[in-house]
Every structure is written in C-alpha cells, then in structure tokens.
Short mmCIF file of C-alpha atoms in Angstrom, two decimals:
data_model
loop_
_atom_site.label_atom_id
_atom_site.label_comp_id
_atom_site.label_asym_id
_atom_site.label_seq_id
_atom_site.Cartn_x
_atom_site.Cartn_y
_atom_site.Cartn_z
CA MET A 83 0.00 0.00 0.00
CA ARG A 84 2.72 2.41 1.08
CA LYS A 85 4.85 1.24 -1.79
CA ALA A 86 1.95 1.82 -4.21
CA GLN A 87 1.71 5.44 -3.06
CA LEU A 88 5.37 6.00 -3.79
CA ASN A 89 5.11 4.30 -7.17
CA ILE A 90 2.09 6.31 -8.31
CA GLY A 91 3.90 9.45 -7.20
CA LEU A 92 7.00 8.43 -9.13
CA VAL A 93 4.98 7.74 -12.29
CA LEU A 94 3.14 11.08 -12.16
CA VAL A 95 6.30 13.05 -11.42
CA GLY A 96 8.06 11.08 -14.15
CA LEU A 97 5.38 12.08 -16.64
CA VAL A 98 5.73 15.77 -15.78
CA ILE A 99 9.52 15.58 -16.11
CA LEU A 100 9.20 13.66 -19.40
CA ALA A 101 6.77 16.26 -20.77
CA GLY A 102 9.03 19.10 -19.68
CA VAL A 103 12.14 17.56 -21.26
CA LEU A 104 10.22 16.62 -24.40
CA SER A 105 9.05 20.21 -24.81
CA LEU A 106 12.68 21.30 -25.13
CA LEU A 107 13.13 19.09 -28.17
CA TRP A 108 9.77 18.82 -29.82
CA THR A 109 6.13 19.95 -29.65
CA PRO A 110 3.45 18.80 -32.11
CA TYR A 111 2.73 22.39 -33.16
CA ASP A 112 4.14 25.82 -32.59
CA PRO A 113 3.02 26.65 -29.03
CA ILE A 114 2.90 30.44 -29.61
CA ARG A 115 1.89 31.15 -33.23
CA VAL A 116 -1.75 32.19 -33.63
CA THR A 117 -3.73 30.32 -36.36
CA SER A 118 -7.26 30.45 -37.65
CA ASN A 119 -8.17 26.92 -36.42
CA ARG A 120 -9.86 28.32 -33.30
CA LEU A 121 -11.49 26.25 -30.56
CA LEU A 122 -11.27 22.87 -32.27
CA PRO A 123 -12.57 20.00 -30.12
CA PRO A 124 -10.22 17.13 -29.19
CA GLY A 125 -9.51 14.98 -32.24
CA TRP A 126 -7.01 14.60 -35.05
CA PRO A 127 -4.51 16.10 -35.73
CA HIS A 128 -4.95 18.35 -32.65
CA LEU A 129 -5.23 15.61 -29.99
CA LEU A 130 -6.57 17.90 -27.28
CA GLY A 131 -8.01 20.50 -29.61
CA THR A 132 -6.99 24.12 -30.00
CA ASP A 133 -7.59 27.16 -27.81
CA GLY A 134 -9.21 30.51 -28.50
CA MET A 135 -6.25 31.66 -30.57
CA GLY A 136 -6.01 28.50 -32.60
CA ILE A 137 -2.92 27.16 -30.81
CA ASP A 138 -2.54 23.41 -30.21
CA ILE A 139 -3.40 22.69 -26.55
CA ALA A 140 -1.20 19.60 -26.26
CA SER A 141 1.83 21.66 -27.33
CA ARG A 142 1.00 24.32 -24.78
CA LEU A 143 0.63 21.73 -22.01
CA LEU A 144 4.11 20.35 -22.75
CA ILE A 145 5.66 23.81 -22.52
CA GLY A 146 3.63 24.42 -19.35
CA ALA A 147 5.18 21.32 -17.75
CA ARG A 148 8.62 22.76 -18.43
CA TYR A 149 7.79 26.06 -16.72
CA CYS A 150 6.18 24.36 -13.76
CA LEU A 151 9.36 22.30 -13.27
CA ILE A 152 11.63 25.32 -13.61
CA VAL A 153 9.62 27.30 -11.09
CA GLY A 154 9.44 24.31 -8.72
CA VAL A 155 13.15 23.50 -8.86
CA ILE A 156 14.37 27.06 -8.44
CA SER A 157 11.90 28.22 -5.79
CA VAL A 158 12.28 25.03 -3.73
CA GLY A 159 16.03 25.18 -4.25
CA VAL A 160 16.24 28.75 -3.01
CA ALA A 161 14.01 27.97 -0.04
CA ALA A 162 16.07 24.91 0.92
CA VAL A 163 19.46 26.56 0.45
CA VAL A 164 18.43 29.47 2.68
CA GLY A 165 16.06 27.66 5.07
CA VAL A 166 18.03 24.53 5.94
CA PRO A 167 21.24 26.23 7.13
CA LEU A 168 19.15 28.76 9.09
CA GLY A 169 17.21 25.97 10.77
CA MET A 170 20.39 24.01 11.54
CA LEU A 171 22.04 27.12 12.97
CA ALA A 172 18.99 27.86 15.13
CA GLY A 173 18.81 24.27 16.35
CA MET A 174 22.52 23.96 17.11
CA ARG A 175 23.09 27.34 18.74
CA GLY A 176 19.78 27.66 20.57
CA GLY A 177 19.13 30.61 22.87
CA TRP A 178 18.29 34.04 21.48
CA LEU A 179 19.44 33.17 17.95
CA ASP A 180 16.97 30.28 17.83
CA GLU A 181 14.23 32.48 19.24
CA LEU A 182 14.92 35.25 16.72
CA THR A 183 15.11 32.93 13.71
CA MET A 184 11.88 31.19 14.58
CA ARG A 185 9.96 34.41 15.25
CA VAL A 186 11.09 35.85 11.89
CA ALA A 187 10.05 32.56 10.29
CA ASP A 188 6.64 32.89 11.94
CA ILE A 189 6.24 36.38 10.51
CA VAL A 190 7.20 35.31 6.98
CA TYR A 191 4.95 32.27 7.36
CA ALA A 192 2.02 34.45 8.36
CA PHE A 193 2.54 36.76 5.38
CA PRO A 194 0.41 35.55 2.42
CA ALA A 195 2.58 34.37 -0.47
CA LEU A 196 0.12 35.84 -2.94
CA LEU A 197 0.42 39.28 -1.40
CA LEU A 198 4.20 38.97 -1.50
CA ALA A 199 4.00 38.03 -5.18
CA MET A 200 1.79 41.05 -5.90
CA LEU A 201 4.24 43.33 -4.12
CA LEU A 202 7.19 41.89 -6.02
CA ALA A 203 5.27 42.05 -9.31
CA ALA A 204 4.39 45.69 -8.62
CA ALA A 205 8.00 46.52 -7.85
CA PHE A 206 9.83 44.46 -10.49
CA GLY A 207 7.11 43.60 -13.01
CA ALA A 208 5.39 40.26 -13.43
CA SER A 209 7.79 37.55 -14.60
CA THR A 210 8.80 33.98 -13.96
CA GLY A 211 11.58 35.36 -11.77
CA THR A 212 9.32 37.35 -9.44
CA ALA A 213 6.98 34.36 -9.13
CA MET A 214 9.91 32.10 -8.21
CA ALA A 215 11.26 34.65 -5.74
CA ALA A 216 7.87 35.06 -4.05
CA ILE A 217 7.26 31.32 -3.80
CA GLY A 218 10.83 30.70 -2.67
CA ILE A 219 10.76 33.33 0.07
CA ALA A 220 7.37 32.17 1.29
CA THR A 221 8.64 28.56 1.55
CA ILE A 222 11.83 29.36 3.51
CA PRO A 223 10.12 29.07 6.92
CA ALA A 224 8.86 25.55 6.19
CA PHE A 225 12.43 24.40 5.48
CA ALA A 226 13.89 26.30 8.42
CA ARG A 227 11.38 24.73 10.80
CA ILE A 228 11.79 21.18 9.59
CA ALA A 229 15.60 21.52 9.64
CA ARG A 230 15.49 22.95 13.16
CA ALA A 231 13.20 20.19 14.46
CA GLY A 232 15.43 17.52 12.95
CA THR A 233 18.58 19.21 14.25
CA LEU A 234 17.24 19.36 17.81
CA GLN A 235 16.59 15.64 17.67
CA VAL A 236 20.04 14.82 16.28
CA VAL A 237 21.89 17.16 18.64
CA ALA A 238 20.33 15.40 21.63
CA SER A 239 21.67 12.01 20.54
CA ASP A 240 24.67 10.31 22.08
CA PHE A 241 26.60 10.20 18.82
CA VAL A 242 26.82 13.98 18.81
CA LEU A 243 28.05 13.86 22.41
CA ALA A 244 30.59 11.25 21.32
CA ALA A 245 31.65 13.53 18.45
CA LYS A 246 32.20 16.38 20.94
CA ALA A 247 34.21 14.05 23.14
CA ALA A 248 36.25 13.23 20.02
CA GLY A 249 37.07 16.92 19.61
CA THR A 250 34.98 17.38 16.46
CA SER A 251 34.30 21.05 15.73
CA ARG A 252 30.82 22.55 15.37
CA TRP A 253 31.30 22.56 11.61
CA GLY A 254 32.28 18.93 11.63
CA ILE A 255 29.26 18.01 13.73
CA ALA A 256 26.96 19.98 11.41
CA ALA A 257 28.42 18.46 8.24
CA ARG A 258 29.09 14.90 9.35
CA HIS A 259 26.35 14.24 11.88
CA VAL A 260 23.48 16.70 11.67
CA PHE A 261 23.07 17.18 7.92
CA PRO A 262 23.19 13.53 6.81
CA ASN A 263 20.60 12.68 9.44
CA ILE A 264 18.16 15.46 8.55
CA ALA A 265 18.63 15.11 4.77
CA PRO A 266 15.72 12.64 4.40
CA LEU A 267 13.41 15.09 6.20
CA VAL A 268 14.55 17.87 3.90
CA GLY A 269 13.97 15.67 0.85
CA VAL A 270 10.41 14.95 1.89
CA GLN A 271 9.79 18.63 2.53
CA ALA A 272 11.25 19.44 -0.88
CA SER A 273 8.80 17.12 -2.60
CA VAL A 274 5.82 18.52 -0.72
CA GLY A 275 7.15 22.06 -1.26
CA PHE A 276 7.43 21.32 -4.96
CA ALA A 277 3.72 20.50 -5.08
CA MET A 278 2.92 23.75 -3.29
CA ALA A 279 5.16 25.68 -5.66
CA ILE A 280 3.36 24.27 -8.71
CA LEU A 281 0.02 25.24 -7.24
CA ALA A 282 1.26 28.71 -6.29
CA GLU A 283 2.80 29.27 -9.72
CA ALA A 284 -0.48 28.29 -11.39
CA ALA A 285 -2.37 30.68 -9.14
CA LEU A 286 0.06 33.52 -9.87
CA SER A 287 -0.06 32.93 -13.63
CA TYR A 288 -3.84 32.73 -13.47
CA LEU A 289 -3.85 36.15 -11.85
CA GLY A 290 -1.35 37.46 -14.37
CA LEU A 291 1.39 37.84 -11.73
CA GLY A 292 3.62 35.08 -13.03
CA THR A 293 5.16 34.27 -16.38
CA PRO A 294 3.79 36.82 -18.88
CA ARG A 295 2.18 36.00 -22.24
CA PRO A 296 2.66 34.54 -24.70
CA THR A 297 4.58 31.84 -22.79
CA PRO A 298 2.03 29.11 -22.06
CA THR A 299 1.87 28.13 -18.40
CA TRP A 300 -0.84 25.97 -16.91
CA GLY A 301 -2.21 28.82 -14.83
CA ALA A 302 -2.40 31.13 -17.86
CA MET A 303 -4.10 28.41 -19.90
CA LEU A 304 -6.71 28.08 -17.15
CA ARG A 305 -7.33 31.82 -17.34
CA ASP A 306 -7.74 31.69 -21.13
CA ALA A 307 -10.15 28.77 -20.78
CA GLN A 308 -12.28 30.89 -18.48
CA ASP A 309 -13.29 33.10 -21.46
CA VAL A 310 -14.94 30.16 -23.20
CA TRP A 311 -16.13 28.40 -20.05
CA TYR A 312 -19.81 28.25 -21.10
CA THR A 313 -19.26 27.08 -24.66
CA GLN A 314 -16.14 24.92 -24.31
CA PRO A 315 -15.75 23.74 -20.68
CA VAL A 316 -13.35 20.99 -21.80
CA GLN A 317 -10.74 23.71 -22.44
CA ALA A 318 -10.37 24.17 -18.67
CA LEU A 319 -10.07 20.45 -18.10
CA TRP A 320 -6.59 19.98 -19.61
CA PRO A 321 -4.59 22.56 -17.64
CA GLY A 322 -6.70 21.85 -14.54
CA LEU A 323 -6.05 18.13 -14.78
CA SER A 324 -2.33 18.70 -15.39
CA ILE A 325 -2.02 20.88 -12.29
CA ALA A 326 -4.00 18.46 -10.16
CA LEU A 327 -2.01 15.40 -11.28
CA ALA A 328 1.36 17.11 -10.90
CA VAL A 329 0.48 18.33 -7.39
CA LEU A 330 -0.85 14.89 -6.48
CA GLY A 331 2.28 13.26 -7.86
CA PHE A 332 4.70 15.35 -5.80
CA ASN A 333 2.58 14.95 -2.67
CA LEU A 334 2.42 11.18 -3.04
CA LEU A 335 6.14 11.07 -3.73
CA GLY A 336 6.81 13.09 -0.57
CA ASP A 337 4.56 10.91 1.57
CA GLY A 338 5.98 7.74 0.08
CA MET A 339 9.55 8.90 0.71
CA ARG A 340 8.70 9.73 4.29
CA ASP A 341 7.54 6.16 4.86
CA VAL A 342 10.47 4.57 3.08
CA LEU A 343 13.09 6.78 4.74
CA ASP A 344 11.71 6.68 8.27
CA PRO A 345 14.34 4.60 10.09
CA ARG A 346 11.89 3.63 12.80
CA LEU A 347 9.66 1.92 10.26
CA ARG A 348 12.69 0.34 8.61
CA GLU A 349 13.87 -1.11 11.91
CA VAL A 350 10.58 -2.94 12.34
CA LYS A 351 10.87 -4.70 9.00
CA MET B 578 49.30 11.72 41.64
CA SER B 579 45.80 12.61 40.53
CA ILE B 580 44.96 12.81 36.86
CA LEU B 581 41.35 13.92 37.21
CA ARG B 582 40.05 16.19 39.95
CA ALA B 583 36.71 17.78 40.78
CA GLU B 584 36.51 20.51 43.41
CA ALA B 585 33.15 21.38 44.99
CA VAL B 586 31.36 20.79 41.70
CA SER B 587 27.65 21.59 41.57
CA ARG B 588 25.20 21.40 38.70
CA CYS B 589 21.50 22.26 38.65
CA PHE B 590 18.94 21.56 35.97
CA GLY B 591 16.30 24.21 36.52
CA ALA B 592 15.40 23.89 40.18
CA PHE B 593 16.68 20.33 40.42
CA PRO B 594 20.15 20.01 41.97
CA ALA B 595 21.75 17.13 40.06
CA LEU B 596 25.12 17.49 41.80
CA ARG B 597 25.80 19.21 45.11
CA GLY B 598 29.39 20.05 45.88
CA ILE B 599 31.20 16.95 44.69
CA ASP B 600 34.88 16.54 45.54
CA LEU B 601 36.67 13.77 43.74
CA GLU B 602 40.24 12.77 42.89
CA VAL B 603 41.13 10.00 40.50
CA GLY B 604 44.73 8.77 40.48
CA LEU B 605 46.64 7.65 37.40
CA GLY B 606 45.90 3.96 36.84
CA GLN B 607 43.04 3.93 39.31
CA ARG B 608 39.93 1.96 38.42
CA LEU B 609 37.03 3.74 40.02
CA GLY B 610 33.50 2.41 40.13
CA ILE B 611 30.64 4.90 40.37
CA VAL B 612 27.43 3.36 41.69
CA GLY B 613 24.07 4.67 42.78
CA GLU B 614 20.44 4.56 41.81
CA SER B 615 19.00 6.25 38.70
CA GLY B 616 18.96 10.02 39.10
CA ALA B 617 21.82 10.01 41.61
CA GLY B 618 23.91 12.24 39.32
CA LYS B 619 26.36 9.65 37.97
CA THR B 620 25.97 10.62 34.31
CA THR B 621 25.96 14.34 35.13
CA LEU B 622 29.24 13.89 37.01
CA ILE B 623 31.02 12.12 34.17
CA LYS B 624 29.79 14.66 31.63
CA LEU B 625 31.38 17.40 33.74
CA LEU B 626 34.58 15.41 34.14
CA ALA B 627 34.69 14.88 30.38
CA GLY B 628 34.18 18.57 29.64
CA LEU B 629 30.89 17.91 27.86
CA ASP B 630 28.95 20.09 30.28
CA GLN B 631 29.86 23.03 32.52
CA PRO B 632 29.44 23.06 36.31
CA ASP B 633 27.40 25.88 37.85
CA SER B 634 30.07 26.21 40.51
CA GLY B 635 33.30 24.41 41.33
CA GLN B 636 36.14 23.36 39.06
CA VAL B 637 37.27 20.34 37.09
CA TRP B 638 40.96 19.66 36.47
CA PHE B 639 42.64 17.19 34.18
CA ASP B 640 46.36 16.52 34.57
CA GLN B 641 46.88 19.84 36.43
CA LYS B 642 45.06 21.77 33.67
CA ILE B 643 41.71 23.33 34.30
CA VAL B 644 38.84 21.96 32.16
CA SER B 645 35.75 23.75 33.43
CA GLY B 646 35.06 27.12 31.84
CA ARG B 647 37.53 26.58 28.99
CA PRO B 648 36.36 27.13 25.42
CA GLU B 649 36.14 23.99 23.32
CA ARG B 650 39.04 25.01 21.08
CA ASP B 651 41.43 24.81 24.06
CA LEU B 652 40.29 21.36 25.13
CA GLY B 653 42.36 19.34 22.62
CA PHE B 654 44.52 17.96 25.47
CA LEU B 655 41.40 16.55 27.14
CA ARG B 656 39.81 15.16 23.95
CA SER B 657 42.96 13.26 23.05
CA SER B 658 43.48 11.72 26.47
CA LEU B 659 39.98 11.14 27.88
CA GLN B 660 37.41 9.11 26.01
CA ILE B 661 33.93 7.83 26.76
CA VAL B 662 31.98 4.69 26.00
CA PHE B 663 28.30 5.47 26.19
CA GLN B 664 25.47 3.34 27.47
CA ASP B 665 23.64 2.50 24.26
CA PRO B 666 25.61 1.92 21.05
CA ARG B 667 22.39 2.19 19.06
CA SER B 668 22.38 5.92 19.78
CA SER B 669 26.10 6.57 20.26
CA LEU B 670 27.03 5.50 16.71
CA ASN B 671 25.86 7.69 13.83
CA PRO B 672 23.69 5.40 11.68
CA ARG B 673 24.77 7.18 8.50
CA MET B 674 28.52 6.84 8.96
CA ARG B 675 30.68 3.85 8.09
CA VAL B 676 32.36 2.09 10.99
CA GLY B 677 35.79 3.17 9.74
CA SER B 678 34.92 6.87 9.88
CA ILE B 679 33.18 6.43 13.22
CA ILE B 680 36.27 4.90 14.78
CA THR B 681 38.74 7.38 13.29
CA GLU B 682 36.62 10.42 14.14
CA PRO B 683 38.74 11.26 17.22
CA LEU B 684 41.84 11.20 15.00
CA ARG B 685 40.49 13.66 12.46
CA SER B 686 39.93 16.66 14.70
CA LYS B 687 42.62 19.33 14.29
CA ARG B 688 42.59 20.06 18.01
CA VAL B 689 43.20 16.43 18.82
CA ARG B 690 45.82 15.89 16.11
CA ARG B 691 47.87 18.71 17.59
CA GLU B 692 48.17 16.65 20.78
CA LEU B 693 48.97 13.36 19.09
CA ASN B 694 52.22 12.70 17.29
CA ASP B 695 50.54 12.21 13.92
CA ILE B 696 48.95 8.82 14.26
CA ASP B 697 48.40 7.13 10.89
CA GLN B 698 44.62 6.80 10.72
CA ARG B 699 44.49 3.65 8.56
CA GLN B 700 47.03 1.85 10.66
CA ARG B 701 45.43 2.84 13.96
CA LEU B 702 42.01 1.75 12.65
CA GLY B 703 43.40 -1.72 11.97
CA GLU B 704 45.03 -1.83 15.40
CA VAL B 705 41.93 -0.93 17.38
CA LEU B 706 39.67 -3.23 15.36
CA LYS B 707 42.03 -6.06 16.29
CA MET B 708 42.06 -4.93 19.93
CA VAL B 709 38.27 -5.26 20.19
CA ASP B 710 38.14 -8.50 18.15
CA LEU B 711 36.23 -7.15 15.16
CA PRO B 712 37.03 -8.39 11.65
CA ALA B 713 39.20 -6.03 9.57
CA ASP B 714 36.48 -5.63 6.92
CA SER B 715 34.11 -4.06 9.50
CA ALA B 716 35.41 -0.62 8.56
CA ASP B 717 33.39 -0.40 5.34
CA ARG B 718 30.09 -1.41 6.89
CA TYR B 719 27.38 0.53 8.71
CA PRO B 720 26.51 0.16 12.41
CA HIS B 721 23.11 -1.43 11.78
CA GLU B 722 24.83 -4.44 10.20
CA PHE B 723 26.24 -5.38 13.61
CA SER B 724 24.76 -6.95 16.75
CA GLY B 725 24.45 -5.00 19.99
CA GLY B 726 27.60 -6.47 21.48
CA GLN B 727 29.58 -5.80 18.29
CA ARG B 728 28.31 -2.23 18.19
CA GLN B 729 29.56 -1.65 21.71
CA ARG B 730 32.94 -3.00 20.55
CA ILE B 731 32.87 -0.38 17.79
CA ALA B 732 32.22 2.30 20.42
CA ILE B 733 35.11 0.95 22.50
CA ALA B 734 37.38 0.96 19.45
CA ARG B 735 36.51 4.60 18.81
CA ALA B 736 37.32 5.47 22.41
CA LEU B 737 40.70 3.73 22.18
CA ALA B 738 41.68 5.24 18.82
CA PRO B 739 43.47 8.37 20.15
CA LYS B 740 45.38 6.27 22.75
CA PRO B 741 43.69 7.88 25.76
CA GLN B 742 44.95 7.73 29.33
CA VAL B 743 41.49 7.78 30.85
CA LEU B 744 38.49 5.75 29.76
CA ILE B 745 35.02 6.54 31.09
CA ALA B 746 32.38 3.85 30.62
CA ASP B 747 28.80 4.89 31.32
CA GLU B 748 26.86 1.70 32.03
CA PRO B 749 28.45 0.15 28.94
CA VAL B 750 26.59 -3.15 29.13
CA SER B 751 23.19 -2.26 30.54
CA SER B 752 21.66 -1.97 27.05
CA LEU B 753 23.11 -5.30 25.91
CA ASP B 754 21.76 -8.82 26.04
CA VAL B 755 22.73 -10.64 29.20
CA SER B 756 24.50 -13.25 27.06
CA VAL B 757 27.05 -10.78 25.68
CA ARG B 758 27.53 -8.64 28.79
CA ALA B 759 30.24 -10.84 30.22
CA GLN B 760 32.19 -10.76 26.94
CA VAL B 761 32.15 -6.98 26.77
CA ILE B 762 33.06 -6.64 30.45
CA ASN B 763 35.97 -9.04 30.04
CA LEU B 764 37.12 -7.19 26.93
CA LEU B 765 37.08 -3.91 28.86
CA ALA B 766 38.95 -5.48 31.77
CA ASP B 767 41.63 -6.86 29.41
CA LEU B 768 42.05 -3.57 27.58
CA VAL B 769 42.31 -1.56 30.79
CA GLU B 770 44.95 -3.97 32.05
CA ARG B 771 46.93 -4.14 28.80
CA GLU B 772 46.85 -0.42 27.95
CA GLY B 773 47.32 0.70 31.54
CA LEU B 774 44.18 2.84 31.38
CA THR B 775 42.65 4.82 34.18
CA LEU B 776 39.03 3.68 34.30
CA LEU B 777 35.86 5.33 35.53
CA PHE B 778 33.12 2.76 35.40
CA VAL B 779 29.52 3.78 36.02
CA SER B 780 27.19 0.92 36.76
CA HIS B 781 24.13 -0.37 38.48
CA ASP B 782 25.71 -3.76 38.73
CA LEU B 783 27.62 -3.93 41.99
CA MET B 784 29.05 -7.37 41.28
CA VAL B 785 30.66 -6.12 38.08
CA VAL B 786 32.04 -3.04 39.83
CA ARG B 787 33.54 -5.20 42.53
CA HIS B 788 35.12 -7.43 39.90
CA LEU B 789 36.47 -4.61 37.74
CA CYS B 790 37.30 -1.71 40.05
CA ASP B 791 39.81 -1.22 42.84
CA SER B 792 37.89 1.64 44.40
CA VAL B 793 34.33 2.87 44.41
CA ILE B 794 32.16 5.87 45.17
CA VAL B 795 28.50 5.55 46.08
CA MET B 796 26.29 8.42 44.95
CA ARG B 797 22.85 9.43 46.09
CA ALA B 798 20.83 12.55 45.26
CA GLY B 799 23.83 14.41 43.85
CA GLU B 800 26.23 13.63 46.66
CA ILE B 801 28.93 11.06 47.34
CA VAL B 802 27.69 9.17 50.39
CA GLU B 803 30.49 6.65 50.63
CA ARG B 804 33.92 6.06 49.09
CA GLY B 805 36.85 3.74 49.52
CA GLN B 806 38.54 0.55 48.32
CA SER B 807 35.90 -1.62 46.68
CA ALA B 808 36.49 -4.65 48.85
CA GLU B 809 36.22 -2.47 51.94
CA VAL B 810 33.07 -0.66 50.82
CA PHE B 811 31.26 -3.80 49.80
CA GLU B 812 32.27 -5.92 52.77
CA HIS B 813 31.83 -3.28 55.44
CA PRO B 814 29.38 -0.71 54.05
CA GLN B 815 29.17 2.28 56.39
CA THR B 816 25.92 3.86 55.30
CA ASP B 817 22.46 2.35 55.26
CA TYR B 818 22.15 3.37 51.60
CA THR B 819 25.14 1.29 50.51
CA LYS B 820 23.88 -1.61 52.61
CA ALA B 821 20.51 -1.33 50.87
CA LEU B 822 22.13 -1.23 47.42
CA TRP B 823 24.24 -4.24 48.26
CA ALA B 824 21.26 -6.09 49.69
CA ALA B 825 19.37 -5.46 46.46
CA VAL B 826 21.89 -7.49 44.43
CA PRO B 827 20.11 -10.69 43.41
CA ARG B 828 21.83 -13.78 44.76
CA ILE B 829 21.17 -17.43 44.23
CA ARG B 830 20.51 -19.15 47.51
CA VAL B 831 22.37 -22.40 47.88
#
C-alpha cells in the first residue's frame, strides 16, 4: 500500500519531467503562433483540440510542464538553500538566535505568499523570476522549521556527544552528523514544497502575476479557458487536470519517501 | 598523583540540583566504580569530568590543567586523552557513517591531532579493530549491520583510537543482552589492564564493579555518600544506603 503510493507518485512526477524535457526538443505544433483553427474539439490532428487563438493545446501543455518544473526547482532550491542552514544554525546554537530565527520565520509564514508576489510584481514587473522569488521566500520558513526540528533531535543524541568528546568542531558536527541525518526530512519537505510551488505558480499565472504572455503556463491556460467556459468547458479540463495530477504526484512522492526513509519503520521490517 | 580532579562541583537543571558540591580525585591507573540509583547524578558527574557540560560552581581539572570554563578550542589535550563509551551503542554510533569513519573520528579533529604525534589513521584503525576482536572488513560497513555487542565493541574501538589515558564507561553493558555482557566486560577489563588505562566505570551492577574496580564511590541525590577501596566498601558498608544497594543485588541461595 505504502509502496503503491510512492510508485504512483514516481509515475506522475516522471510524466511531468518527461513532458518538460520533451518540450525542449519537440512539440506537435508551434506553441505560440496564432492560427485560424480556433477552438477545435479534441480529435485529429490536434489531440486535445486548439484554444481561443487557434494554438494546439497539447503543445502548450508540454511547454507548461517545463515552466512548472523550472519554477518548482528554483523556488524550492532557493528555499532549501536558505532555510536549511538557518534551521540548523537555530537548532545547534539555541538561545536568542533560535528564538529570533523562529519568530522571523513565523512572521514570513504568516505573510500571504500571494500578497508577497503582488508586491514583487508591482515593484519588479510580473515575470517567472518574481513568481519564483515570491514562492521561494514564502517557503523558507517551512524548510527552516523542519531543519530545526530535525537538528534538535540529532543534537540530543549520544553520537553527537561522542563527536564532541572526540574533539569534532561545530562545523564537523553539522556536516558529518546533523546534515546527513536530517537530509531525508529535507527531501520529503522538498517534494511537498514542490507540489505547493506548482500550485502557487499556477495561481500567480492565473492572476497574471507570473510568467507573462505569450509563454504558455498551466495557470495562464486556465485563465484563457475561463473566457470560453460556457461554450467549451473541456478547455479548462486539460490545464486543470495537469495541475492536479502534478500536485498529487509530488505529494504522493513526498509521503511515500517519508515512509520509506523513516528509520523507525525500517527497523521494524 | 591525581589525573582527574573535581573541586566542589555543583550542577542544577532548573530547580533540580543534580550534583551538590562533589569533591573527587582520580589517580593515574586507578579503576574507580561509580554506583548509585537512577537520578543520583552519575551521568551528570562524568559529563562534567569529560568537559561535555559546565558546572554551575566548582572546578574540574585534568592533569593539572583546568577543564571547566575553557572554550572547546582549548580542550584538545582533554579530547585526546579522555574518552567515553556510552550506554547504548544504538544511539552513540551515527547510523549514516561507516564504521571506519566512526572509529577514526577522534583522529580527524585538528585540536586532537595537535596533541597526538601524527597517528596514521588507517594503521590505527586496523590496530583498534584487532584490539576489540572485530574483523578487519568491518570498517566499510554501517553500524546497523552489527549486533548490539559488536556495536559496543565499535564504540570501545573509537574510544581507544586516540590512545587515551582515561576511559570513562557509562553503564556500557546495561543496554546489551545478558548473554554478551560478560564478553564486553571481560574485553574492557583486558584492555584496561593491557593499555594501563585509568578507568571510571559507572554501573548499576555492583558485582561487576567489585570485579572490575579497585575503588568505588557511592552516589545518592547528587552527593557522594560513601567512598573507599571496593572490597572495603562492599564488605563493610558504612551507610544504610550502601547496605541497601548491596542487599538489592540478586543472589542465588544455595
């Protein structure tokens, strides 16, 4: 059962990655050029039909997968690179530094990511970059917290005490003992964070705060579909389904990894 | 001549006084047993002696050098010559490190290397693995591939790696199966004898302490209530507490 969860997650995530990579090499039709074949229903040769500007929907979905991966990787990467060391520092040093870091994290956590994105878009203009920055900044606290919680657990263990008794420096303890033991936690958080980033990116694009036209992103496609909602509801299905499946995939992957990597569960087996 | 000395050492955790004004001297080559019930302050005392915690008042000295209150970077002399074997090898060995790196960890610290005359890590690893009777190919494996008794041997090998003068063992067999306890105890006894180590042995098991240690202190509620040669203390206990501890040792009636 647990294994099935992980496998379904892997398949869905694999599909998104495949689509994204494929879009770099090939798309059935030009994903940007406007044609007169407007609003064709699913069929041949346009498998999923065409949108209001006569562009092949399947081609646009493939490009959308690429952007959702780029946004996910960079925003989660930024959040992890900033959040994990902060959390480890807070957990290892404790005291006022810990208190300060966690309170700042609370404040950032309480600040709506959407509002942050709107502020950034107002200041720097709407682009993929501002969307990634907003999502990344908003996700830092999640990484800092999980890293801190894991660090506190590791620091309390006897092997860290033994490392101190062996004269290992703080850096050595952080690199050799703390990080390898919290890495699985961070990996799980990254997968779940990836799902949240995809959803957030779609929301931002839908609102016109993310990647600008004519680049097709899933969120922007959803917005375009809204114009023909009453006559062609199937237009909203494709980007909606893509978002839902990608988010589901990364969530299942995260959950599945948590179960596989949890040493307590492994010990039982 | 004393190698390890505590002067009026006290330590509180919140409102709870874990240690109240302990005075203790351990001579070079002495084998000291530390007994007492849970919560008596045994582990707190050895952490202070090992410089892993700071006393609220009082001082700790090692080899005429003060330990308490010193920053970690100046404690290389202590780290190279005093090592600890912890109670439970399941938590004292990092599950994500190979046995070889676990054992050589004390040899890799710059502070410790300054004190040692450049021990060759590979060679020393082989030596200590042989000393604790583990196969030479253990170095490339992970702790979870070993049994409890073998894991404690790994912990002992790590403690011996920097050629320490003083070995502290904190209930080293209480987490192990009864069947392997005797082996580990005998191994410790042999190593202490052969390497001429000064031993501090914390235990609940009075029979083992009597077998292994030449002297003993009895702790209760953060104080030393009785001390002396182990034969003396066990045969003629002075305090009711020691008598009670001794009476609690299970014996087979013949």
